[in-house]
Amino acid sequence: MKMHKLAGIMLAVCLITGPAFTSADTTGSNGSNSTTTSSTNVNIERLLEQIRNLQTQVATLQNAQREVTIANTNVSGSIQLIRNLKQGMSGEDIVRLQTLLASDPSIFPNGTIDGFFGSTTKDALKKFQKKHGYEQVGYAGPKTLNQLNKLIRELGLKKNNDTEYCIKVPPGHLVAPGLFKTDDNGKKNGKSKFKVVECDKVPPVSDTSIPVISQVGTANLLGTTTRVVWTTNELSNSRIWYGTSTSVSTNGAANISEASYVTSHSLSLSGLATSTTYYFIVASTDTSGNTATSSQVSFVTTAGL
C-alpha cells in the first residue's frame, strides 16, 4: 500500500513539473518574466529533490519486502523461533518453546503445552538459561533464541497439524510426563492443549475387526463321531458348543476347544448318539481378542453299524 502511494505522489510531481517547463520556454525576456523563470527553476529543483527522496524510500521498501519474503520462506521451510518471547504472550511459537523446554524433565517437569507463556513456563525458561550459562531473566532474547533454535534442529521439531507436534527422542532420553499427553476436549484445563508425539514413530494400529467365519460344516460323519470344520480370514483359535437341544447356549465353557491360532479349523466330536440330530455353534477369537461366533448349524449322525 505504501509503495502504491509513493508511486502516485511521484506521478503527481511529474505532472506538475511538465507545465512549469512549458511556462519558462514561452515567457518573454523582460525582468518580470526573468524573475518568474528563476523562481520556477527553484521550485523545479525542489520537486526533483523530493522525487529523488521518494525514489530512495521506494527502493528501501522494496528491499524490506524482499527480506520479509526470504524470512517467510525460511520459516515455512523449517521451524524456528524469531521473536523475543516473554510472560503474557501466546501463540504457536510459545507452543514450540514449551515443547523444547518439556523435552528435559529437569527443566519443565510439568510438561503442560497450552500455547500460553505463564509463570510455570517462565520458571522453566530460567532453568533452561541456567543450564546453558545465560542470565536467568525468564524471557527469550537473541542469545536464548539462538540456543532454542539449536535445540529445534537437534530434536527435529516438526508440526504435524494444528494441534500436534513431533520431536525425536533419543533412546533412553526421558521427557516430562505431560509432554506426550493432551486433554480429551483440547481445552486449557491444567493439561496440555497441544499433543506432542515422537517423530517417525508409527503408533500401533488397534485391531478391532472380528474374524470372518465361513464354510462351517461337518466331515467324516461316522456313527458316533464327526469332525466340525470352518475357516476364518485371520489367525484365530477354535471353540465349539454342541448338544441335542434345538437351541444351543454359548454361556459357559465350550464343549471342545483348541488354543492354536489358525485359519483352517477342525475339531473332532466323539461319543455321539447314532441317528440323532445335533446342533452346534463355533467361535473364533483372534490374537487381539476379537471374537466371532457363527449361527447355529445342525447335523444328523448315521445309524450304528
Short mmCIF file of C-alpha atoms in Angstrom, two decimals:
data_model
loop_
_atom_site.label_atom_id
_atom_site.label_comp_id
_atom_site.label_asym_id
_atom_site.label_seq_id
_atom_site.Cartn_x
_atom_site.Cartn_y
_atom_site.Cartn_z
CA MET A 1 0.00 0.00 0.00
CA LYS A 2 2.84 2.43 0.88
CA MET A 3 4.64 1.72 -2.40
CA HIS A 4 1.49 2.46 -4.42
CA LYS A 5 1.02 5.73 -2.51
CA LEU A 6 4.59 6.83 -3.19
CA ALA A 7 4.25 5.98 -6.86
CA GLY A 8 1.12 8.14 -7.01
CA ILE A 9 2.94 11.09 -5.43
CA MET A 10 5.77 10.76 -7.95
CA LEU A 11 3.31 10.76 -10.83
CA ALA A 12 1.65 13.92 -9.47
CA VAL A 13 5.02 15.62 -9.15
CA CYS A 14 5.88 14.77 -12.75
CA LEU A 15 2.57 16.22 -13.94
CA ILE A 16 3.29 19.43 -12.02
CA THR A 17 6.80 19.83 -13.44
CA GLY A 18 5.64 19.46 -17.04
CA PRO A 19 3.71 22.78 -17.30
CA ALA A 20 6.46 24.58 -15.32
CA PHE A 21 8.99 23.94 -18.09
CA THR A 22 6.49 24.96 -20.74
CA SER A 23 5.81 28.28 -18.94
CA ALA A 24 9.50 29.15 -18.81
CA ASP A 25 10.04 28.44 -22.52
CA THR A 26 7.17 30.67 -23.70
CA THR A 27 7.83 33.70 -21.43
CA GLY A 28 9.30 36.96 -22.79
CA SER A 29 12.73 38.46 -21.93
CA ASN A 30 11.63 41.35 -19.61
CA GLY A 31 12.72 41.43 -15.94
CA SER A 32 9.41 40.24 -14.55
CA ASN A 33 9.41 37.13 -16.69
CA SER A 34 13.08 36.51 -15.83
CA THR A 35 12.25 36.57 -12.12
CA THR A 36 9.34 34.21 -12.70
CA THR A 37 11.61 31.83 -14.62
CA SER A 38 14.19 31.87 -11.80
CA SER A 39 11.51 31.17 -9.21
CA THR A 40 10.12 28.36 -11.33
CA ASN A 41 13.57 26.77 -11.67
CA VAL A 42 13.97 26.82 -7.89
CA ASN A 43 10.61 25.11 -7.47
CA ILE A 44 11.53 22.52 -10.06
CA GLU A 45 14.79 21.78 -8.28
CA ARG A 46 12.91 21.31 -5.02
CA LEU A 47 10.43 18.98 -6.69
CA LEU A 48 13.24 17.00 -8.27
CA GLU A 49 14.88 16.65 -4.85
CA GLN A 50 11.57 15.36 -3.47
CA ILE A 51 11.38 12.87 -6.32
CA ARG A 52 14.88 11.62 -5.52
CA ASN A 53 13.93 11.23 -1.85
CA LEU A 54 10.77 9.34 -2.79
CA GLN A 55 12.77 7.07 -5.10
CA THR A 56 15.12 6.28 -2.21
CA GLN A 57 12.16 5.44 0.03
CA VAL A 58 10.64 3.19 -2.64
CA ALA A 59 13.96 1.33 -3.03
CA THR A 60 14.17 0.88 0.75
CA LEU A 61 10.63 -0.52 0.90
CA GLN A 62 11.39 -2.89 -1.98
CA ASN A 63 14.46 -4.23 -0.18
CA ALA A 64 12.48 -4.66 3.04
CA GLN A 65 9.78 -6.53 1.15
CA ARG A 66 12.37 -8.89 -0.34
CA GLU A 67 13.83 -9.55 3.12
CA VAL A 68 10.38 -10.34 4.53
CA THR A 69 9.74 -12.75 1.65
CA ILE A 70 13.04 -14.52 2.30
CA ALA A 71 12.32 -14.70 6.05
CA ASN A 72 8.86 -16.15 5.44
CA THR A 73 10.35 -18.74 3.10
CA ASN A 74 12.87 -19.76 5.74
CA VAL A 75 10.21 -20.02 8.45
CA SER A 76 7.90 -22.12 6.27
CA GLY A 77 10.77 -24.39 5.28
CA SER A 78 11.93 -25.13 8.84
CA ILE A 79 10.52 -24.32 12.25
CA GLN A 80 12.42 -21.67 14.18
CA LEU A 81 11.80 -19.03 16.83
CA ILE A 82 12.23 -15.47 15.54
CA ARG A 83 10.57 -13.08 18.02
CA ASN A 84 11.55 -12.37 21.61
CA LEU A 85 9.33 -14.34 23.99
CA LYS A 86 8.16 -13.23 27.43
CA GLN A 87 5.47 -13.84 30.03
CA GLY A 88 1.92 -12.98 28.95
CA MET A 89 2.47 -13.86 25.29
CA SER A 90 0.65 -16.64 23.47
CA GLY A 91 0.82 -18.25 20.07
CA GLU A 92 2.38 -21.03 18.06
CA ASP A 93 5.93 -20.02 18.97
CA ILE A 94 5.04 -20.40 22.65
CA VAL A 95 3.91 -23.96 21.88
CA ARG A 96 7.32 -24.57 20.30
CA LEU A 97 9.07 -23.05 23.31
CA GLN A 98 7.12 -25.21 25.76
CA THR A 99 7.76 -28.34 23.68
CA LEU A 100 11.51 -27.67 23.73
CA LEU A 101 11.52 -26.99 27.48
CA ALA A 102 9.46 -30.12 28.19
CA SER A 103 11.96 -32.31 26.34
CA ASP A 104 14.03 -32.09 29.52
CA PRO A 105 12.02 -33.10 32.63
CA SER A 106 14.56 -31.44 34.93
CA ILE A 107 13.67 -28.10 33.31
CA PHE A 108 9.92 -28.40 32.71
CA PRO A 109 8.63 -31.40 34.73
CA ASN A 110 5.04 -30.26 34.36
CA GLY A 111 5.27 -30.54 30.57
CA THR A 112 2.00 -28.64 30.04
CA ILE A 113 1.86 -27.34 26.48
CA ASP A 114 -1.01 -24.87 26.11
CA GLY A 115 0.49 -22.07 23.99
CA PHE A 116 0.42 -19.51 26.84
CA PHE A 117 3.58 -18.10 28.43
CA GLY A 118 2.65 -18.24 32.10
CA SER A 119 4.63 -18.38 35.34
CA THR A 120 5.48 -22.09 35.01
CA THR A 121 6.88 -21.51 31.52
CA LYS A 122 8.88 -18.55 32.84
CA ASP A 123 10.35 -20.68 35.64
CA ALA A 124 11.23 -23.42 33.15
CA LEU A 125 12.90 -20.91 30.84
CA LYS A 126 15.01 -19.66 33.74
CA LYS A 127 16.19 -23.21 34.37
CA PHE A 128 16.99 -23.57 30.66
CA GLN A 129 19.02 -20.37 30.75
CA LYS A 130 20.88 -21.51 33.88
CA LYS A 131 21.73 -24.84 32.26
CA HIS A 132 23.27 -23.10 29.24
CA GLY A 133 25.10 -20.41 31.21
CA TYR A 134 22.85 -17.47 30.35
CA GLU A 135 21.46 -14.81 32.66
CA GLN A 136 18.29 -16.15 34.25
CA VAL A 137 15.89 -13.42 33.12
CA GLY A 138 12.87 -15.61 32.32
CA TYR A 139 12.34 -14.27 28.81
CA ALA A 140 13.88 -15.32 25.49
CA GLY A 141 16.14 -12.74 23.89
CA PRO A 142 18.59 -13.23 20.99
CA LYS A 143 21.07 -15.48 22.88
CA THR A 144 18.37 -17.72 24.34
CA LEU A 145 16.55 -17.89 21.00
CA ASN A 146 19.77 -18.98 19.32
CA GLN A 147 20.15 -21.84 21.83
CA LEU A 148 16.48 -22.80 21.47
CA ASN A 149 16.76 -22.89 17.66
CA LYS A 150 19.79 -25.14 18.03
CA LEU A 151 17.66 -27.48 20.14
CA ILE A 152 14.93 -27.38 17.48
CA ARG A 153 17.42 -28.75 14.98
CA GLU A 154 18.66 -31.41 17.41
CA LEU A 155 15.15 -32.64 18.26
CA GLY A 156 13.85 -32.29 14.70
CA LEU A 157 10.80 -30.40 15.92
CA LYS A 158 8.03 -30.59 13.31
CA LYS A 159 4.38 -29.59 13.08
CA ASN A 160 2.08 -32.43 12.07
CA ASN A 161 -1.19 -30.47 12.15
CA ASP A 162 -2.91 -27.62 14.02
CA THR A 163 -2.71 -29.34 17.41
CA GLU A 164 0.08 -31.90 17.06
CA TYR A 165 3.87 -31.53 17.01
CA CYS A 166 6.58 -34.16 16.99
CA ILE A 167 10.15 -34.41 18.24
CA LYS A 168 12.86 -37.05 18.02
CA VAL A 169 13.50 -38.73 21.34
CA PRO A 170 16.90 -40.46 21.56
CA PRO A 171 16.92 -43.97 23.13
CA GLY A 172 16.84 -43.70 26.90
CA HIS A 173 16.05 -39.98 26.78
CA LEU A 174 13.49 -39.05 29.42
CA VAL A 175 10.86 -36.39 28.86
CA ALA A 176 8.38 -34.59 31.07
CA PRO A 177 5.39 -36.82 31.92
CA GLY A 178 2.89 -34.44 30.35
CA LEU A 179 4.76 -33.95 27.08
CA PHE A 180 3.02 -36.65 25.08
CA LYS A 181 -0.39 -36.14 26.66
CA THR A 182 -3.35 -33.92 25.81
CA ASP A 183 -6.78 -33.50 27.35
CA ASP A 184 -9.80 -35.07 25.68
CA ASN A 185 -11.55 -31.89 24.63
CA GLY A 186 -8.50 -29.83 23.69
CA LYS A 187 -9.25 -27.08 26.21
CA LYS A 188 -6.85 -25.45 28.63
CA ASN A 189 -7.72 -27.08 31.93
CA GLY A 190 -4.37 -27.76 33.50
CA LYS A 191 -3.41 -30.32 30.88
CA SER A 192 -1.70 -29.96 27.54
CA LYS A 193 -3.86 -28.41 24.84
CA PHE A 194 -1.39 -29.45 22.16
CA LYS A 195 -0.20 -33.02 21.67
CA VAL A 196 3.44 -33.96 21.06
CA VAL A 197 4.40 -37.34 19.61
CA GLU A 198 7.68 -38.96 18.65
CA CYS A 199 8.68 -38.16 15.06
CA ASP A 200 8.89 -41.07 12.63
CA LYS A 201 7.30 -43.40 15.16
CA VAL A 202 4.21 -45.11 13.79
CA PRO A 203 1.68 -45.64 16.58
CA PRO A 204 0.40 -49.23 16.88
CA VAL A 205 -2.79 -49.82 15.00
CA SER A 206 -5.53 -51.18 17.21
CA ASP A 207 -7.21 -54.25 15.71
CA THR A 208 -10.95 -54.01 16.34
CA SER A 209 -12.14 -56.21 13.47
CA ILE A 210 -13.63 -59.57 14.36
CA PRO A 211 -12.61 -62.64 12.34
CA VAL A 212 -14.86 -63.66 9.45
CA ILE A 213 -16.13 -67.22 9.86
CA SER A 214 -17.10 -69.13 6.73
CA GLN A 215 -17.56 -72.66 5.31
CA VAL A 216 -18.95 -74.11 8.55
CA GLY A 217 -19.83 -77.82 8.19
CA THR A 218 -19.05 -81.40 9.12
CA ALA A 219 -16.79 -84.06 7.63
CA ASN A 220 -16.23 -87.80 8.14
CA LEU A 221 -19.60 -88.31 9.78
CA LEU A 222 -19.34 -91.91 11.05
CA GLY A 223 -21.95 -93.04 13.57
CA THR A 224 -20.83 -91.66 16.92
CA THR A 225 -18.02 -89.41 15.67
CA THR A 226 -17.72 -86.48 13.31
CA ARG A 227 -15.37 -83.59 12.56
CA VAL A 228 -16.57 -79.97 12.52
CA VAL A 229 -14.69 -77.66 10.15
CA TRP A 230 -14.70 -73.95 9.30
CA THR A 231 -12.37 -71.22 8.10
CA THR A 232 -11.51 -67.70 9.24
CA ASN A 233 -9.92 -64.83 7.35
CA GLU A 234 -7.26 -64.34 10.04
CA LEU A 235 -5.40 -66.39 12.61
CA SER A 236 -7.71 -67.28 15.49
CA ASN A 237 -8.44 -70.08 17.95
CA SER A 238 -11.29 -72.63 17.84
CA ARG A 239 -14.27 -73.41 20.12
CA ILE A 240 -17.47 -75.42 19.72
CA TRP A 241 -20.67 -75.64 21.77
CA TYR A 242 -22.97 -78.50 20.78
CA GLY A 243 -25.87 -80.63 22.00
CA THR A 244 -29.19 -82.17 21.04
CA SER A 245 -31.23 -79.18 22.20
CA THR A 246 -32.70 -77.13 19.38
CA SER A 247 -31.21 -74.01 20.96
CA VAL A 248 -27.51 -74.26 21.80
CA SER A 249 -26.28 -71.95 24.56
CA THR A 250 -22.82 -70.41 24.40
CA ASN A 251 -22.92 -69.48 28.08
CA GLY A 252 -20.15 -71.20 29.96
CA ALA A 253 -17.15 -73.08 28.66
CA ALA A 254 -17.16 -74.60 25.21
CA ASN A 255 -17.59 -78.35 24.91
CA ILE A 256 -14.37 -78.56 22.97
CA SER A 257 -11.68 -76.04 22.07
CA GLU A 258 -8.23 -75.58 20.58
CA ALA A 259 -5.93 -72.71 21.59
CA SER A 260 -3.78 -72.71 18.44
CA TYR A 261 -4.24 -69.74 16.11
CA VAL A 262 -5.10 -70.99 12.63
CA THR A 263 -7.27 -70.08 9.65
CA SER A 264 -8.44 -73.65 8.86
CA HIS A 265 -10.27 -75.02 11.88
CA SER A 266 -11.06 -78.69 12.52
CA LEU A 267 -12.29 -80.21 15.80
CA SER A 268 -13.48 -83.80 16.29
CA LEU A 269 -16.65 -84.66 18.22
CA SER A 270 -16.94 -88.15 19.66
CA GLY A 271 -19.29 -90.17 21.87
CA LEU A 272 -22.31 -89.06 19.87
CA ALA A 273 -25.59 -90.97 19.75
CA THR A 274 -26.47 -92.62 16.45
CA SER A 275 -29.33 -91.43 14.29
CA THR A 276 -29.55 -88.23 16.32
CA THR A 277 -29.77 -84.56 15.35
CA TYR A 278 -27.09 -82.41 16.90
CA TYR A 279 -26.88 -78.64 16.93
CA PHE A 280 -23.63 -76.66 17.27
CA ILE A 281 -22.13 -73.18 17.22
CA VAL A 282 -18.49 -72.39 16.52
CA ALA A 283 -16.49 -69.37 17.65
CA SER A 284 -13.02 -67.98 16.94
CA THR A 285 -11.02 -65.28 18.73
CA ASP A 286 -8.09 -63.54 17.03
CA THR A 287 -4.79 -62.51 18.64
CA SER A 288 -6.24 -59.10 19.55
CA GLY A 289 -9.14 -60.63 21.47
CA ASN A 290 -11.85 -60.01 18.87
CA THR A 291 -14.38 -62.86 18.80
CA ALA A 292 -16.65 -64.04 16.01
CA THR A 293 -19.49 -66.51 16.57
CA SER A 294 -21.29 -68.47 13.87
CA SER A 295 -25.01 -69.03 13.58
CA GLN A 296 -26.37 -72.38 14.78
CA VAL A 297 -25.78 -75.36 12.48
CA SER A 298 -27.09 -78.92 12.70
CA PHE A 299 -26.16 -82.41 11.53
CA VAL A 300 -27.63 -85.89 11.90
CA THR A 301 -25.48 -88.83 12.95
CA THR A 302 -25.72 -92.03 10.96
CA ALA A 303 -27.19 -95.29 12.21
CA GLY A 304 -24.86 -97.62 14.01
CA LEU A 305 -23.15 -100.39 12.09
#
